[in-house]
């Protein structure tokens, strides 16, 4: 009807146009303008785009009706069920996997395992998102003992392509409808009758073929003499159980059992012979099967199998043994039989003694003939190597008697490895298991006494191995020589107080300090990276023999730690605090032509494995005098190394190295300590710029890095000498908070870990104030604050499993700063408007956090890096409006750094997270344990 209507309208229009054309003379007919042509062209393009979108939508709709794996339409599927390709498995499959002791928990894992198809990279516009129940059944059959009802041919999964004019998906969808309309139920009924008739006739033939096949397979296996019959079972088990523990080919008790993909069990030798002769399919169900598909059954089944009791088939031996110990029992019979065959006939006189009980001379006499034969064989076949022939004979004799452990030890000796562990391995065991020298020595003696072999090496061997790993082992040279530093390179652990002059008037140093010489420690770290450096040169297509100069960038970290007292013992009276100074080799580059090519970059710059300890002291980080006394020699070495070049032999070639030191792994407290700044509560809140707390709160975002070590030194001189004769306040304003002499050069930066902790502590306070509705009533008592904190702690413990802590740490900060925590806190706040403000504040913070936490934000989170300035601006707006009660005229040190300085630091260094002190903090844990 619509078609007829359209034709009428078209003919009317046509007629009208003809009439109009006739009415208007040729000269008066207007020509089509360019604008009309463009308009028509645009309309056509728009129609084409719409049509394309409709086609794509139709294609995607068609895709959702098809199985991702086999491509079957869900409309024709008899089960009328489908399952999602992505996501966790259903409860039925989960139960089956648990029974089979399998660990896969998601559909992509199972699909990859069964169909060898990776669906993790699927795209919705190309691939269907569900699979059919038939494929689900195949997955189940793979992991269960179900009968083989469905057959899925190997390598026949669908290959999906994007939509095109010749799209098979859309074509099949159109044709499928026609075929469905044309097919008649009558024809289907006829076909089913024919199939049933054929099945009935072939059933009897199949039985006969199966019997013949079984006999043939038994002949192929031919394992009657090596496998045990089920008749030897000591207990009369039910027939079904006997069938389950016997091979499907030879019908003997399973020996070295293997399971096929269709969950049938066979002896390994039987199935391998059958696959070789009869083809690659399961002898039981004809399902495709290859030698690579064979796996060992689950442990619980093997335990049951090995616990079965069998009667020994050897004559005159009625012993019943466990199947697992049968081989060992049988070897004792072989031993007796061998002895009976080779029993020496003594012709009277003194009883013949065993070979091993004879003297060396008598042994030589008895084995003289054999020795000559072996010698002749060795000269003829092995170039006269009698030792190798004898050792190999001994090895074969041990293996024949199943004494594999002894044979392995002998083989190790033959290969020059020895049966004991290498001293370096023993040292690693001692360190990783936190054994003291006396504990290790006790273990070494015990193992040696019990086993009679020296498996672990003695302590002196460990100390020798340790020397090669510690600084002071590799020779090196500096050009020009380091000022006030010895040229001796064999310098290991030295006393941190060495070189400190002692006199009656001196400051008493009650501390223990140990350190390495800085240059020796750097050389040791470089030699640890020797392979990486040479590999990096190869990867960059550089010649191995390039000798430099190599530029090494070093990250320095220093941190204090509390509570390191001796738990027992009476050591010297030292502070119960420690300070650790360490360094990490961040990257190494080489000057080649006019450019610097990077050949090594530390992949995990915050791991304790690459963070090398340099100085350990039992002292308080707040004790300025002790800190300067111990670290000053270290800093002097560092300063002189900046202007010198290291000569070190690496890969057999003398190479040159220059060092760039960057002190970034310090928390704010220590930066202020070593750079001579006032403490954290100072008016001058930032270690990167000169802003006061009031200025930072009024202008939250727009600040730039202005401080430097050189400027701090100049300001200290002004503070010390007061050249303009100013008052204390004027002088303090001039030097911007510098009040002591800076003695370690640091790079103005943010420590990512402590930034996280400081900001989390501030959010923890905001949560408390929001619970107490401080935005309504600013005057609050101490008791009320404590009550809010208690409420928050209880709620967080209940909802987030966050136990309250005395002092904010990294782990608590990571758990606290999540959207889930905000949702939990919102339950304690009545006002919906405050909910939104808190959620937005946390959302912005979580978008900003990855930028300063990641090791390379340009690669790991480029979008968030681009959005950082916008997010920080919005965060600052929220603080100055919704949270004005807290941030009017004041702001925390780390909030200021987070909002004002992050983009500038990343532009300068490329990262903040990589230069953090986290590696040093991890090293603190190890130090505390040792």
PDB file of N, CA, C and O in Angstrom, residues 737-775:
ATOM      1  N   UNK A 737      63.088  32.647  56.210  1.00  0.00           N
ATOM      2  CA  UNK A 737      63.044  31.439  57.054  1.00  0.00           C
ATOM      3  C   UNK A 737      64.321  30.640  57.127  1.00  0.00           C
ATOM      4  O   UNK A 737      64.336  29.570  57.734  1.00  0.00           O
ATOM      5  N   UNK A 738      65.435  31.085  56.540  1.00  0.00           N
ATOM      6  CA  UNK A 738      66.713  30.374  56.672  1.00  0.00           C
ATOM      7  C   UNK A 738      67.328  30.777  58.021  1.00  0.00           C
ATOM      8  O   UNK A 738      67.540  31.967  58.270  1.00  0.00           O
ATOM      9  N   UNK A 739      67.615  29.796  58.887  1.00  0.00           N
ATOM     10  CA  UNK A 739      68.110  30.130  60.223  1.00  0.00           C
ATOM     11  C   UNK A 739      69.322  29.299  60.631  1.00  0.00           C
ATOM     12  O   UNK A 739      69.800  29.411  61.750  1.00  0.00           O
ATOM     13  N   UNK A 740      69.799  28.398  59.755  1.00  0.00           N
ATOM     14  CA  UNK A 740      70.991  27.590  60.058  1.00  0.00           C
ATOM     15  C   UNK A 740      71.754  27.366  58.752  1.00  0.00           C
ATOM     16  O   UNK A 740      71.227  27.608  57.663  1.00  0.00           O
ATOM     17  N   UNK A 741      73.000  26.882  58.877  1.00  0.00           N
ATOM     18  CA  UNK A 741      73.800  26.699  57.673  1.00  0.00           C
ATOM     19  C   UNK A 741      73.377  25.430  56.928  1.00  0.00           C
ATOM     20  O   UNK A 741      73.413  24.335  57.490  1.00  0.00           O
ATOM     21  N   UNK A 742      73.016  25.566  55.653  1.00  0.00           N
ATOM     22  CA  UNK A 742      72.695  24.356  54.868  1.00  0.00           C
ATOM     23  C   UNK A 742      73.972  23.524  54.658  1.00  0.00           C
ATOM     24  O   UNK A 742      75.015  24.089  54.341  1.00  0.00           O
ATOM     25  N   UNK A 743      73.849  22.194  54.864  1.00  0.00           N
ATOM     26  CA  UNK A 743      75.068  21.366  54.701  1.00  0.00           C
ATOM     27  C   UNK A 743      74.904  20.209  53.723  1.00  0.00           C
ATOM     28  O   UNK A 743      75.871  19.538  53.379  1.00  0.00           O
ATOM     29  N   UNK A 744      73.672  19.926  53.227  1.00  0.00           N
ATOM     30  CA  UNK A 744      73.475  18.927  52.156  1.00  0.00           C
ATOM     31  C   UNK A 744      72.666  19.590  51.049  1.00  0.00           C
ATOM     32  O   UNK A 744      71.634  20.211  51.309  1.00  0.00           O
ATOM     33  N   UNK A 745      73.143  19.446  49.821  1.00  0.00           N
ATOM     34  CA  UNK A 745      72.413  20.023  48.684  1.00  0.00           C
ATOM     35  C   UNK A 745      71.265  19.104  48.291  1.00  0.00           C
ATOM     36  O   UNK A 745      71.467  17.933  47.974  1.00  0.00           O
ATOM     37  N   UNK A 746      70.035  19.616  48.334  1.00  0.00           N
ATOM     38  CA  UNK A 746      68.865  18.841  47.902  1.00  0.00           C
ATOM     39  C   UNK A 746      68.254  19.510  46.683  1.00  0.00           C
ATOM     40  O   UNK A 746      68.458  20.702  46.457  1.00  0.00           O
ATOM     41  N   UNK A 747      67.493  18.745  45.914  1.00  0.00           N
ATOM     42  CA  UNK A 747      66.779  19.291  44.755  1.00  0.00           C
ATOM     43  C   UNK A 747      65.397  19.709  45.227  1.00  0.00           C
ATOM     44  O   UNK A 747      64.690  18.886  45.832  1.00  0.00           O
ATOM     45  N   UNK A 748      64.974  20.969  45.009  1.00  0.00           N
ATOM     46  CA  UNK A 748      63.626  21.372  45.448  1.00  0.00           C
ATOM     47  C   UNK A 748      62.577  20.505  44.762  1.00  0.00           C
ATOM     48  O   UNK A 748      62.385  20.580  43.557  1.00  0.00           O
ATOM     49  N   UNK A 749      61.932  19.641  45.534  1.00  0.00           N
ATOM     50  CA  UNK A 749      60.964  18.703  44.967  1.00  0.00           C
ATOM     51  C   UNK A 749      59.946  18.320  46.035  1.00  0.00           C
ATOM     52  O   UNK A 749      59.994  18.829  47.157  1.00  0.00           O
ATOM     53  N   UNK A 750      59.044  17.424  45.670  1.00  0.00           N
ATOM     54  CA  UNK A 750      58.038  16.914  46.615  1.00  0.00           C
ATOM     55  C   UNK A 750      58.311  15.434  46.811  1.00  0.00           C
ATOM     56  O   UNK A 750      58.530  14.724  45.825  1.00  0.00           O
ATOM     57  N   UNK A 751      58.270  14.975  48.047  1.00  0.00           N
ATOM     58  CA  UNK A 751      58.392  13.535  48.267  1.00  0.00           C
ATOM     59  C   UNK A 751      57.001  12.917  48.180  1.00  0.00           C
ATOM     60  O   UNK A 751      56.136  13.202  49.016  1.00  0.00           O
ATOM     61  N   UNK A 752      56.782  12.091  47.153  1.00  0.00           N
ATOM     62  CA  UNK A 752      55.432  11.570  46.840  1.00  0.00           C
ATOM     63  C   UNK A 752      54.815  10.827  48.015  1.00  0.00           C
ATOM     64  O   UNK A 752      53.636  11.003  48.329  1.00  0.00           O
ATOM     65  N   UNK A 753      55.609  10.000  48.694  1.00  0.00           N
ATOM     66  CA  UNK A 753      55.075   9.172  49.788  1.00  0.00           C
ATOM     67  C   UNK A 753      54.583  10.057  50.927  1.00  0.00           C
ATOM     68  O   UNK A 753      53.449   9.912  51.400  1.00  0.00           O
ATOM     69  N   UNK A 754      55.420  11.005  51.367  1.00  0.00           N
ATOM     70  CA  UNK A 754      55.038  11.848  52.503  1.00  0.00           C
ATOM     71  C   UNK A 754      53.961  12.850  52.110  1.00  0.00           C
ATOM     72  O   UNK A 754      53.171  13.272  52.952  1.00  0.00           O
ATOM     73  N   UNK A 755      53.908  13.204  50.819  1.00  0.00           N
ATOM     74  CA  UNK A 755      52.828  14.057  50.306  1.00  0.00           C
ATOM     75  C   UNK A 755      51.487  13.337  50.463  1.00  0.00           C
ATOM     76  O   UNK A 755      50.503  13.910  50.925  1.00  0.00           O
ATOM     77  N   UNK A 756      51.477  12.065  50.097  1.00  0.00           N
ATOM     78  CA  UNK A 756      50.289  11.218  50.252  1.00  0.00           C
ATOM     79  C   UNK A 756      49.852  11.150  51.704  1.00  0.00           C
ATOM     80  O   UNK A 756      48.674  11.291  52.034  1.00  0.00           O
ATOM     81  N   UNK A 757      50.825  10.903  52.595  1.00  0.00           N
ATOM     82  CA  UNK A 757      50.531  10.747  54.029  1.00  0.00           C
ATOM     83  C   UNK A 757      50.012  12.066  54.605  1.00  0.00           C
ATOM     84  O   UNK A 757      49.018  12.098  55.332  1.00  0.00           O
ATOM     85  N   UNK A 758      50.686  13.205  54.252  1.00  0.00           N
ATOM     86  CA  UNK A 758      50.269  14.515  54.774  1.00  0.00           C
ATOM     87  C   UNK A 758      48.872  14.888  54.316  1.00  0.00           C
ATOM     88  O   UNK A 758      48.057  15.373  55.110  1.00  0.00           O
ATOM     89  N   UNK A 759      48.569  14.653  53.034  1.00  0.00           N
ATOM     90  CA  UNK A 759      47.239  14.979  52.513  1.00  0.00           C
ATOM     91  C   UNK A 759      46.164  14.089  53.116  1.00  0.00           C
ATOM     92  O   UNK A 759      45.044  14.532  53.375  1.00  0.00           O
ATOM     93  N   UNK A 760      46.483  12.800  53.339  1.00  0.00           N
ATOM     94  CA  UNK A 760      45.513  11.880  53.953  1.00  0.00           C
ATOM     95  C   UNK A 760      45.196  12.328  55.379  1.00  0.00           C
ATOM     96  O   UNK A 760      44.035  12.270  55.816  1.00  0.00           O
ATOM     97  N   UNK A 761      46.209  12.788  56.114  1.00  0.00           N
ATOM     98  CA  UNK A 761      45.990  13.271  57.482  1.00  0.00           C
ATOM     99  C   UNK A 761      45.047  14.470  57.473  1.00  0.00           C
ATOM    100  O   UNK A 761      44.186  14.612  58.358  1.00  0.00           O
ATOM    101  N   UNK A 762      45.176  15.324  56.450  1.00  0.00           N
ATOM    102  CA  UNK A 762      44.311  16.505  56.340  1.00  0.00           C
ATOM    103  C   UNK A 762      42.874  16.106  55.999  1.00  0.00           C
ATOM    104  O   UNK A 762      41.919  16.639  56.575  1.00  0.00           O
ATOM    105  N   UNK A 763      42.691  15.142  55.087  1.00  0.00           N
ATOM    106  CA  UNK A 763      41.350  14.635  54.755  1.00  0.00           C
ATOM    107  C   UNK A 763      40.704  13.994  55.978  1.00  0.00           C
ATOM    108  O   UNK A 763      39.498  14.122  56.191  1.00  0.00           O
ATOM    109  N   UNK A 764      41.496  13.318  56.792  1.00  0.00           N
ATOM    110  CA  UNK A 764      41.008  12.675  58.017  1.00  0.00           C
ATOM    111  C   UNK A 764      40.417  13.743  58.944  1.00  0.00           C
ATOM    112  O   UNK A 764      39.363  13.541  59.562  1.00  0.00           O
ATOM    113  N   UNK A 765      41.070  14.915  59.016  1.00  0.00           N
ATOM    114  CA  UNK A 765      40.570  16.029  59.834  1.00  0.00           C
ATOM    115  C   UNK A 765      39.296  16.602  59.222  1.00  0.00           C
ATOM    116  O   UNK A 765      38.330  16.911  59.928  1.00  0.00           O
ATOM    117  N   UNK A 766      39.290  16.758  57.862  1.00  0.00           N
ATOM    118  CA  UNK A 766      38.093  17.295  57.188  1.00  0.00           C
ATOM    119  C   UNK A 766      36.887  16.403  57.484  1.00  0.00           C
ATOM    120  O   UNK A 766      35.789  16.891  57.778  1.00  0.00           O
ATOM    121  N   UNK A 767      37.071  15.070  57.415  1.00  0.00           N
ATOM    122  CA  UNK A 767      35.977  14.131  57.713  1.00  0.00           C
ATOM    123  C   UNK A 767      35.421  14.378  59.119  1.00  0.00           C
ATOM    124  O   UNK A 767      34.208  14.405  59.324  1.00  0.00           O
ATOM    125  N   UNK A 768      36.324  14.576  60.092  1.00  0.00           N
ATOM    126  CA  UNK A 768      35.875  14.816  61.476  1.00  0.00           C
ATOM    127  C   UNK A 768      35.063  16.094  61.566  1.00  0.00           C
ATOM    128  O   UNK A 768      33.992  16.135  62.195  1.00  0.00           O
ATOM    129  N   UNK A 769      35.549  17.182  60.917  1.00  0.00           N
ATOM    130  CA  UNK A 769      34.860  18.471  60.993  1.00  0.00           C
ATOM    131  C   UNK A 769      33.516  18.415  60.285  1.00  0.00           C
ATOM    132  O   UNK A 769      32.559  19.080  60.697  1.00  0.00           O
ATOM    133  N   UNK A 770      33.428  17.644  59.210  1.00  0.00           N
ATOM    134  CA  UNK A 770      32.146  17.503  58.504  1.00  0.00           C
ATOM    135  C   UNK A 770      31.135  16.745  59.361  1.00  0.00           C
ATOM    136  O   UNK A 770      29.946  17.062  59.353  1.00  0.00           O
ATOM    137  N   UNK A 771      31.606  15.742  60.104  1.00  0.00           N
ATOM    138  CA  UNK A 771      30.706  14.996  60.998  1.00  0.00           C
ATOM    139  C   UNK A 771      30.173  15.930  62.080  1.00  0.00           C
ATOM    140  O   UNK A 771      28.996  15.891  62.445  1.00  0.00           O
ATOM    141  N   UNK A 772      31.050  16.827  62.580  1.00  0.00           N
ATOM    142  CA  UNK A 772      30.653  17.771  63.635  1.00  0.00           C
ATOM    143  C   UNK A 772      29.980  19.032  63.121  1.00  0.00           C
ATOM    144  O   UNK A 772      29.629  19.910  63.914  1.00  0.00           O
ATOM    145  N   UNK A 773      29.788  19.154  61.773  1.00  0.00           N
ATOM    146  CA  UNK A 773      29.135  20.315  61.142  1.00  0.00           C
ATOM    147  C   UNK A 773      29.776  21.628  61.585  1.00  0.00           C
ATOM    148  O   UNK A 773      29.107  22.582  61.991  1.00  0.00           O
ATOM    149  N   UNK A 774      31.106  21.703  61.475  1.00  0.00           N
ATOM    150  CA  UNK A 774      31.853  22.889  61.893  1.00  0.00           C
ATOM    151  C   UNK A 774      31.534  24.079  60.986  1.00  0.00           C
ATOM    152  O   UNK A 774      31.664  25.233  61.392  1.00  0.00           O
ATOM    153  N   UNK A 775      31.088  23.799  59.743  1.00  0.00           N
ATOM    154  CA  UNK A 775      30.735  24.895  58.833  1.00  0.00           C
ATOM    155  C   UNK A 775      29.579  25.734  59.371  1.00  0.00           C
ATOM    156  O   UNK A 775      29.361  26.863  58.964  1.00  0.00           O
TER     157      UNK A 775
END
